[in-house]
PDB file of C-alpha atoms in Angstrom:
ATOM      1  CA  UNK A 143      -6.384 -18.809 -16.614  1.00 36.00           C
ATOM      2  CA  UNK A 144      -2.814 -19.211 -15.371  1.00 37.00           C
ATOM      3  CA  UNK A 145      -1.717 -16.763 -12.503  1.00 39.00           C
ATOM      4  CA  UNK A 146       0.130 -13.613 -12.847  1.00 40.00           C
ATOM      5  CA  UNK A 147       2.050 -13.244  -9.628  1.00 40.00           C
ATOM      6  CA  UNK A 148       3.085  -9.814  -8.265  1.00 40.00           C
ATOM      7  CA  UNK A 149       5.557  -9.677  -5.433  1.00 37.00           C
ATOM      8  CA  UNK A 150       9.116  -9.289  -4.724  1.00 33.00           C
ATOM      9  CA  UNK A 151      10.267 -12.753  -3.180  1.00 31.00           C
ATOM     10  CA  UNK A 152       8.118 -12.680  -0.161  1.00 31.00           C
ATOM     11  CA  UNK A 153       9.657  -9.609   1.302  1.00 32.00           C
ATOM     12  CA  UNK A 154       6.639  -7.641   0.797  1.00 38.00           C
ATOM     13  CA  UNK A 155       3.159  -9.271   0.336  1.00 43.00           C
ATOM     14  CA  UNK A 156       2.257 -11.098  -3.044  1.00 43.00           C
ATOM     15  CA  UNK A 157      -0.797 -10.344  -5.194  1.00 45.00           C
ATOM     16  CA  UNK A 158      -1.700 -13.349  -7.176  1.00 45.00           C
ATOM     17  CA  UNK A 159      -4.126 -13.201 -10.061  1.00 43.00           C
ATOM     18  CA  UNK A 160      -6.161 -15.974 -11.392  1.00 38.00           C
ATOM     19  CA  UNK A 161      -9.267 -16.723 -13.411  1.00 33.00           C
ATOM     20  CA  UNK A 162      -9.495 -13.980 -15.770  1.00 32.00           C
ATOM     21  CA  UNK A 163     -10.062 -14.232 -19.512  1.00 32.00           C
ATOM     22  CA  UNK A 164      -7.775 -11.509 -20.811  1.00 32.00           C
ATOM     23  CA  UNK A 165      -4.557 -13.945 -20.479  1.00 31.00           C
ATOM     24  CA  UNK A 166      -4.349 -16.580 -23.201  1.00 31.00           C
ATOM     25  CA  UNK A 167      -4.252 -20.061 -21.998  1.00 29.00           C
ATOM     26  CA  UNK A 168      -0.919 -21.305 -21.220  1.00 30.00           C
ATOM     27  CA  UNK A 169       0.547 -17.911 -20.583  1.00 30.00           C
ATOM     28  CA  UNK A 170       2.110 -17.214 -17.109  1.00 33.00           C
ATOM     29  CA  UNK A 171       3.966 -13.889 -16.346  1.00 34.00           C
ATOM     30  CA  UNK A 172       6.085 -13.686 -13.134  1.00 36.00           C
ATOM     31  CA  UNK A 173       7.132 -10.320 -12.036  1.00 41.00           C
ATOM     32  CA  UNK A 174       9.507 -10.438  -9.136  1.00 40.00           C
ATOM     33  CA  UNK A 175      10.392  -6.939  -9.685  1.00 44.00           C
ATOM     34  CA  UNK A 176       7.138  -5.377  -9.283  1.00 50.00           C
ATOM     35  CA  UNK A 177       7.099  -4.475  -5.441  1.00 51.00           C
ATOM     36  CA  UNK A 178       4.011  -3.897  -3.314  1.00 58.00           C
ATOM     37  CA  UNK A 179       4.361  -2.553   0.250  1.00 61.00           C
ATOM     38  CA  UNK A 180       2.619  -3.354   3.538  1.00 55.00           C
ATOM     39  CA  UNK A 181       0.529  -0.714   5.366  1.00 59.00           C
ATOM     40  CA  UNK A 182       1.468  -0.582   9.097  1.00 58.00           C
ATOM     41  CA  UNK A 183      -1.135  -1.310  11.591  1.00 58.00           C
ATOM     42  CA  UNK A 184      -3.348  -3.349   9.397  1.00 70.00           C
ATOM     43  CA  UNK A 185      -4.699  -6.882  10.075  1.00 75.00           C
ATOM     44  CA  UNK A 186      -3.235 -10.216   8.919  1.00 77.00           C
ATOM     45  CA  UNK A 187      -5.222 -11.737   6.008  1.00 82.00           C
ATOM     46  CA  UNK A 188      -5.092 -14.622   3.334  1.00 84.00           C
ATOM     47  CA  UNK A 189      -8.361 -13.702   1.227  1.00 87.00           C
ATOM     48  CA  UNK A 190      -8.905 -14.984  -2.290  1.00 86.00           C
ATOM     49  CA  UNK A 191     -11.509 -12.912  -3.937  1.00 89.00           C
ATOM     50  CA  UNK A 192     -12.589 -11.005  -6.885  1.00 90.00           C
ATOM     51  CA  UNK A 193     -11.042  -7.301  -6.983  1.00 91.00           C
ATOM     52  CA  UNK A 194     -13.769  -4.433  -7.505  1.00 96.00           C
ATOM     53  CA  UNK A 195     -12.451  -0.963  -8.380  1.00 97.00           C
ATOM     54  CA  UNK A 196     -13.910   1.736  -6.363  1.00 97.00           C
ATOM     55  CA  UNK A 197     -14.700   5.108  -8.000  1.00 97.00           C
ATOM     56  CA  UNK A 198     -11.203   5.155  -9.674  1.00 96.00           C
ATOM     57  CA  UNK A 199     -10.234   7.764 -12.432  1.00 95.00           C
ATOM     58  CA  UNK A 200      -7.952   8.258 -15.346  1.00 95.00           C
ATOM     59  CA  UNK A 201      -5.064  10.323 -14.160  1.00 94.00           C
ATOM     60  CA  UNK A 202      -4.501  13.991 -15.123  1.00 93.00           C
ATOM     61  CA  UNK A 203      -1.541  16.426 -14.581  1.00 95.00           C
ATOM     62  CA  UNK A 204      -3.249  17.472 -11.481  1.00 93.00           C
ATOM     63  CA  UNK A 205      -2.224  15.626  -8.246  1.00 92.00           C
ATOM     64  CA  UNK A 206      -4.595  14.551  -5.573  1.00 92.00           C
ATOM     65  CA  UNK A 207      -7.675  14.612  -8.039  1.00 93.00           C
ATOM     66  CA  UNK A 208      -8.894  11.121  -7.422  1.00 95.00           C
ATOM     67  CA  UNK A 209     -11.752  10.769  -4.461  1.00 96.00           C
ATOM     68  CA  UNK A 210     -11.538   7.060  -4.797  1.00 97.00           C
ATOM     69  CA  UNK A 211     -12.773   5.267  -1.587  1.00 97.00           C
ATOM     70  CA  UNK A 212     -12.764   8.744   0.443  1.00 97.00           C
ATOM     71  CA  UNK A 213     -16.604   8.469   1.098  1.00 97.00           C
ATOM     72  CA  UNK A 214     -18.637   5.729   2.385  1.00 96.00           C
ATOM     73  CA  UNK A 215     -20.968   6.311  -0.680  1.00 96.00           C
ATOM     74  CA  UNK A 216     -18.209   5.185  -3.072  1.00 97.00           C
ATOM     75  CA  UNK A 217     -18.725   1.714  -1.708  1.00 98.00           C
ATOM     76  CA  UNK A 218     -22.719   1.768  -2.467  1.00 95.00           C
ATOM     77  CA  UNK A 219     -22.358  -0.994  -4.931  1.00 93.00           C
ATOM     78  CA  UNK A 220     -19.781  -2.895  -3.424  1.00 97.00           C
ATOM     79  CA  UNK A 221     -19.994  -6.582  -3.057  1.00 97.00           C
ATOM     80  CA  UNK A 222     -19.111  -7.764   0.336  1.00 97.00           C
ATOM     81  CA  UNK A 223     -16.423 -10.274   0.298  1.00 97.00           C
ATOM     82  CA  UNK A 224     -14.533  -8.719  -2.629  1.00 96.00           C
ATOM     83  CA  UNK A 225     -11.105  -7.042  -2.454  1.00 93.00           C
ATOM     84  CA  UNK A 226     -11.223  -3.130  -2.923  1.00 96.00           C
ATOM     85  CA  UNK A 227      -9.060  -1.549  -5.577  1.00 96.00           C
ATOM     86  CA  UNK A 228      -8.924   1.922  -4.623  1.00 96.00           C
ATOM     87  CA  UNK A 229      -6.554   4.913  -6.116  1.00 97.00           C
ATOM     88  CA  UNK A 230      -4.337   7.369  -4.133  1.00 95.00           C
ATOM     89  CA  UNK A 231      -5.993  10.938  -4.011  1.00 94.00           C
ATOM     90  CA  UNK A 232      -7.544  13.414  -1.907  1.00 94.00           C
ATOM     91  CA  UNK A 233      -7.810  11.541   1.483  1.00 94.00           C
ATOM     92  CA  UNK A 234      -5.758   9.921   3.905  1.00 92.00           C
ATOM     93  CA  UNK A 235      -5.132   6.112   3.167  1.00 92.00           C
ATOM     94  CA  UNK A 236      -6.653   5.192   6.351  1.00 91.00           C
ATOM     95  CA  UNK A 237     -10.052   6.544   5.323  1.00 94.00           C
ATOM     96  CA  UNK A 238     -10.154   4.590   2.207  1.00 95.00           C
ATOM     97  CA  UNK A 239      -9.140   1.436   4.078  1.00 93.00           C
ATOM     98  CA  UNK A 240     -11.624   1.940   6.836  1.00 94.00           C
ATOM     99  CA  UNK A 241     -14.452   2.587   4.458  1.00 97.00           C
ATOM    100  CA  UNK A 242     -13.638  -0.518   2.404  1.00 97.00           C
ATOM    101  CA  UNK A 243     -13.742  -2.750   5.596  1.00 96.00           C
ATOM    102  CA  UNK A 244     -16.927  -1.096   6.651  1.00 96.00           C
ATOM    103  CA  UNK A 245     -18.486  -1.984   3.281  1.00 97.00           C
ATOM    104  CA  UNK A 246     -17.306  -5.646   3.768  1.00 97.00           C
ATOM    105  CA  UNK A 247     -14.008  -5.834   1.835  1.00 97.00           C
ATOM    106  CA  UNK A 248     -11.877  -8.614   2.852  1.00 95.00           C
ATOM    107  CA  UNK A 249      -8.749  -6.768   1.562  1.00 92.00           C
ATOM    108  CA  UNK A 250      -7.634  -3.450   0.139  1.00 92.00           C
ATOM    109  CA  UNK A 251      -5.147  -2.654  -2.660  1.00 91.00           C
ATOM    110  CA  UNK A 252      -4.228   1.032  -2.887  1.00 92.00           C
ATOM    111  CA  UNK A 253      -2.532   1.907  -6.120  1.00 92.00           C
ATOM    112  CA  UNK A 254      -0.589   5.127  -6.681  1.00 93.00           C
ATOM    113  CA  UNK A 255      -2.669   8.086  -8.472  1.00 95.00           C
ATOM    114  CA  UNK A 256      -0.644   8.082 -11.807  1.00 95.00           C
ATOM    115  CA  UNK A 257      -0.359  11.924 -12.063  1.00 95.00           C
ATOM    116  CA  UNK A 258       1.236  12.769 -15.243  1.00 95.00           C
ATOM    117  CA  UNK A 259       4.716  13.979 -15.121  1.00 94.00           C
ATOM    118  CA  UNK A 260       4.923  13.140 -11.181  1.00 94.00           C
ATOM    119  CA  UNK A 261       7.020  10.143 -10.458  1.00 92.00           C
ATOM    120  CA  UNK A 262       6.199  10.121  -6.823  1.00 91.00           C
ATOM    121  CA  UNK A 263       2.452   9.673  -7.916  1.00 93.00           C
ATOM    122  CA  UNK A 264       3.474   6.702 -10.233  1.00 93.00           C
ATOM    123  CA  UNK A 265       6.083   4.748  -8.113  1.00 89.00           C
ATOM    124  CA  UNK A 266       5.211   2.033  -5.452  1.00 84.00           C
ATOM    125  CA  UNK A 267       3.603   3.560  -2.559  1.00 82.00           C
ATOM    126  CA  UNK A 268       5.504   3.653   0.881  1.00 72.00           C
ATOM    127  CA  UNK A 269       2.338   3.715   2.830  1.00 68.00           C
ATOM    128  CA  UNK A 270       1.189   4.550   6.297  1.00 78.00           C
ATOM    129  CA  UNK A 271      -2.260   4.227   8.050  1.00 80.00           C
ATOM    130  CA  UNK A 272      -1.239   6.377  10.913  1.00 74.00           C
ATOM    131  CA  UNK A 273      -0.926   5.497  14.591  1.00 70.00           C
ATOM    132  CA  UNK A 274      -4.641   5.015  15.394  1.00 70.00           C
ATOM    133  CA  UNK A 275      -5.691   2.729  12.608  1.00 74.00           C
ATOM    134  CA  UNK A 276      -7.481  -0.497  13.686  1.00 80.00           C
ATOM    135  CA  UNK A 277      -8.142  -2.682  10.697  1.00 85.00           C
ATOM    136  CA  UNK A 278      -8.792  -6.185  10.744  1.00 87.00           C
ATOM    137  CA  UNK A 279      -8.008  -6.839   6.993  1.00 90.00           C
ATOM    138  CA  UNK A 280      -4.856  -6.825   4.674  1.00 87.00           C
ATOM    139  CA  UNK A 281      -4.021  -3.382   3.145  1.00 87.00           C
ATOM    140  CA  UNK A 282      -1.285  -3.089   0.644  1.00 86.00           C
ATOM    141  CA  UNK A 283       0.063  -0.279  -1.696  1.00 85.00           C
ATOM    142  CA  UNK A 284       1.406  -0.836  -5.143  1.00 86.00           C
ATOM    143  CA  UNK A 285       2.283   1.353  -8.159  1.00 88.00           C
ATOM    144  CA  UNK A 286       0.073   2.990 -10.503  1.00 93.00           C
ATOM    145  CA  UNK A 287       1.106   0.712 -13.396  1.00 90.00           C
ATOM    146  CA  UNK A 288       0.064  -2.460 -11.557  1.00 88.00           C
ATOM    147  CA  UNK A 289      -3.181  -0.789 -10.317  1.00 90.00           C
ATOM    148  CA  UNK A 290      -4.032   0.516 -13.568  1.00 93.00           C
ATOM    149  CA  UNK A 291      -3.497  -2.995 -15.101  1.00 89.00           C
ATOM    150  CA  UNK A 292      -5.705  -4.397 -12.503  1.00 89.00           C
ATOM    151  CA  UNK A 293      -8.494  -1.873 -13.176  1.00 93.00           C
ATOM    152  CA  UNK A 294      -8.103  -2.707 -16.866  1.00 91.00           C
ATOM    153  CA  UNK A 295      -8.556  -6.427 -16.613  1.00 87.00           C
ATOM    154  CA  UNK A 296     -11.183  -5.902 -13.927  1.00 88.00           C
ATOM    155  CA  UNK A 297     -13.359  -4.228 -16.709  1.00 89.00           C
ATOM    156  CA  UNK A 298     -12.759  -7.040 -19.193  1.00 86.00           C
ATOM    157  CA  UNK A 299     -13.943  -9.810 -16.691  1.00 84.00           C
ATOM    158  CA  UNK A 300     -13.735 -11.212 -13.266  1.00 86.00           C
ATOM    159  CA  UNK A 301     -10.162 -10.773 -11.646  1.00 85.00           C
ATOM    160  CA  UNK A 302      -9.613 -13.014  -8.742  1.00 84.00           C
ATOM    161  CA  UNK A 303      -6.697 -11.914  -6.280  1.00 83.00           C
ATOM    162  CA  UNK A 304      -5.069 -13.869  -3.707  1.00 81.00           C
ATOM    163  CA  UNK A 305      -3.828 -11.421  -1.315  1.00 80.00           C
ATOM    164  CA  UNK A 306      -1.626 -12.682   1.678  1.00 76.00           C
ATOM    165  CA  UNK A 307      -0.105 -10.666   4.395  1.00 77.00           C
ATOM    166  CA  UNK A 308       1.025 -11.594   8.011  1.00 73.00           C
ATOM    167  CA  UNK A 309       1.329  -8.621  10.551  1.00 70.00           C
ATOM    168  CA  UNK A 310       3.211  -8.944  13.916  1.00 68.00           C
ATOM    169  CA  UNK A 311       3.239  -5.937  16.318  1.00 65.00           C
ATOM    170  CA  UNK A 312       5.718  -6.076  19.079  1.00 67.00           C
ATOM    171  CA  UNK A 313       5.105  -3.944  22.128  1.00 70.00           C
ATOM    172  CA  UNK A 314       7.268  -2.982  25.295  1.00 75.00           C
ATOM    173  CA  UNK A 315      10.419  -3.717  23.338  1.00 73.00           C
ATOM    174  CA  UNK A 316      13.446  -2.646  25.591  1.00 78.00           C
ATOM    175  CA  UNK A 317      15.755  -0.175  23.897  1.00 72.00           C
ATOM    176  CA  UNK A 318      18.860   1.807  24.827  1.00 74.00           C
ATOM    177  CA  UNK A 319      19.847   5.625  24.813  1.00 72.00           C
ATOM    178  CA  UNK A 320      23.351   7.002  25.112  1.00 74.00           C
ATOM    179  CA  UNK A 321      23.714  10.391  26.366  1.00 77.00           C
ATOM    180  CA  UNK A 322      27.266  11.884  26.571  1.00 78.00           C
ATOM    181  CA  UNK A 323      28.923  15.206  27.023  1.00 79.00           C
ATOM    182  CA  UNK A 324      32.275  16.376  26.117  1.00 80.00           C
ATOM    183  CA  UNK A 325      34.722  17.261  28.721  1.00 82.00           C
ATOM    184  CA  UNK A 326      35.764  20.511  26.885  1.00 83.00           C
ATOM    185  CA  UNK A 327      33.769  23.269  25.773  1.00 80.00           C
ATOM    186  CA  UNK A 328      31.721  26.106  27.351  1.00 82.00           C
ATOM    187  CA  UNK A 329      29.693  24.926  30.618  1.00 79.00           C
ATOM    188  CA  UNK A 330      26.857  27.202  29.847  1.00 83.00           C
ATOM    189  CA  UNK A 331      26.225  26.360  26.464  1.00 81.00           C
ATOM    190  CA  UNK A 332      25.621  22.668  25.125  1.00 80.00           C
ATOM    191  CA  UNK A 333      24.954  21.750  21.371  1.00 78.00           C
ATOM    192  CA  UNK A 334      22.746  18.532  21.218  1.00 75.00           C
ATOM    193  CA  UNK A 335      23.039  16.033  18.370  1.00 72.00           C
ATOM    194  CA  UNK A 336      20.778  13.158  18.008  1.00 69.00           C
ATOM    195  CA  UNK A 337      19.902  10.105  15.626  1.00 66.00           C
ATOM    196  CA  UNK A 338      17.295   7.557  15.189  1.00 65.00           C
ATOM    197  CA  UNK A 339      17.331   4.138  13.966  1.00 64.00           C
ATOM    198  CA  UNK A 340      14.397   4.098  11.738  1.00 62.00           C
ATOM    199  CA  UNK A 341      14.720   4.983   8.031  1.00 62.00           C
ATOM    200  CA  UNK A 342      13.048   5.195   4.590  1.00 65.00           C
ATOM    201  CA  UNK A 343      13.963   3.438   1.414  1.00 64.00           C
ATOM    202  CA  UNK A 344      15.463   6.743   0.069  1.00 65.00           C
ATOM    203  CA  UNK A 345      17.915   6.943   3.034  1.00 66.00           C
ATOM    204  CA  UNK A 346      18.442   3.620   4.556  1.00 64.00           C
ATOM    205  CA  UNK A 347      20.269   2.630   7.695  1.00 62.00           C
ATOM    206  CA  UNK A 348      20.853   4.910  10.862  1.00 59.00           C
ATOM    207  CA  UNK A 349      19.870   8.520  10.341  1.00 54.00           C
TER     208      UNK A 349
END
């Protein structure tokens, strides 16, 4: 069939779905408003492979209920070379991604849990794999709606995904710090005020 293209204009990685029967011939759906997010400290990659859902569940009104991908045993029936579709839940993202890579996954899509009545459990994930992750495969996060649609489609037939990410890590980058003190005030009492340049989508810019 014709592809469904998930992404946001190349700023984040695209998920391109091809070769599934649930889309009528001649139908193409482009969704530039459906974002995905990179995970930090992941490997670059360009796999095209079927997705395979790993121990995902229907959401409830209880958060952190899914154990999808949290145990190596979740991947007992996983086909090496596939792209793992796992759900946010009880364990750290890096555990899910590492288990997937050890099972032979060529990429990982982690989608939000979908907890009923909890927007932060349905929106697009703003993910992290921590400071010690050593992964050689692409790992991205997406919303519950997109992940649930992928799961539904995969239960109807084979869903082939093209997942493309490029990761660059810059080390030993020179930075500058500014330290200043007023000429007035008490000599024996100093109030420190600091700022940092990194930010989050909820508060972009200098914080």
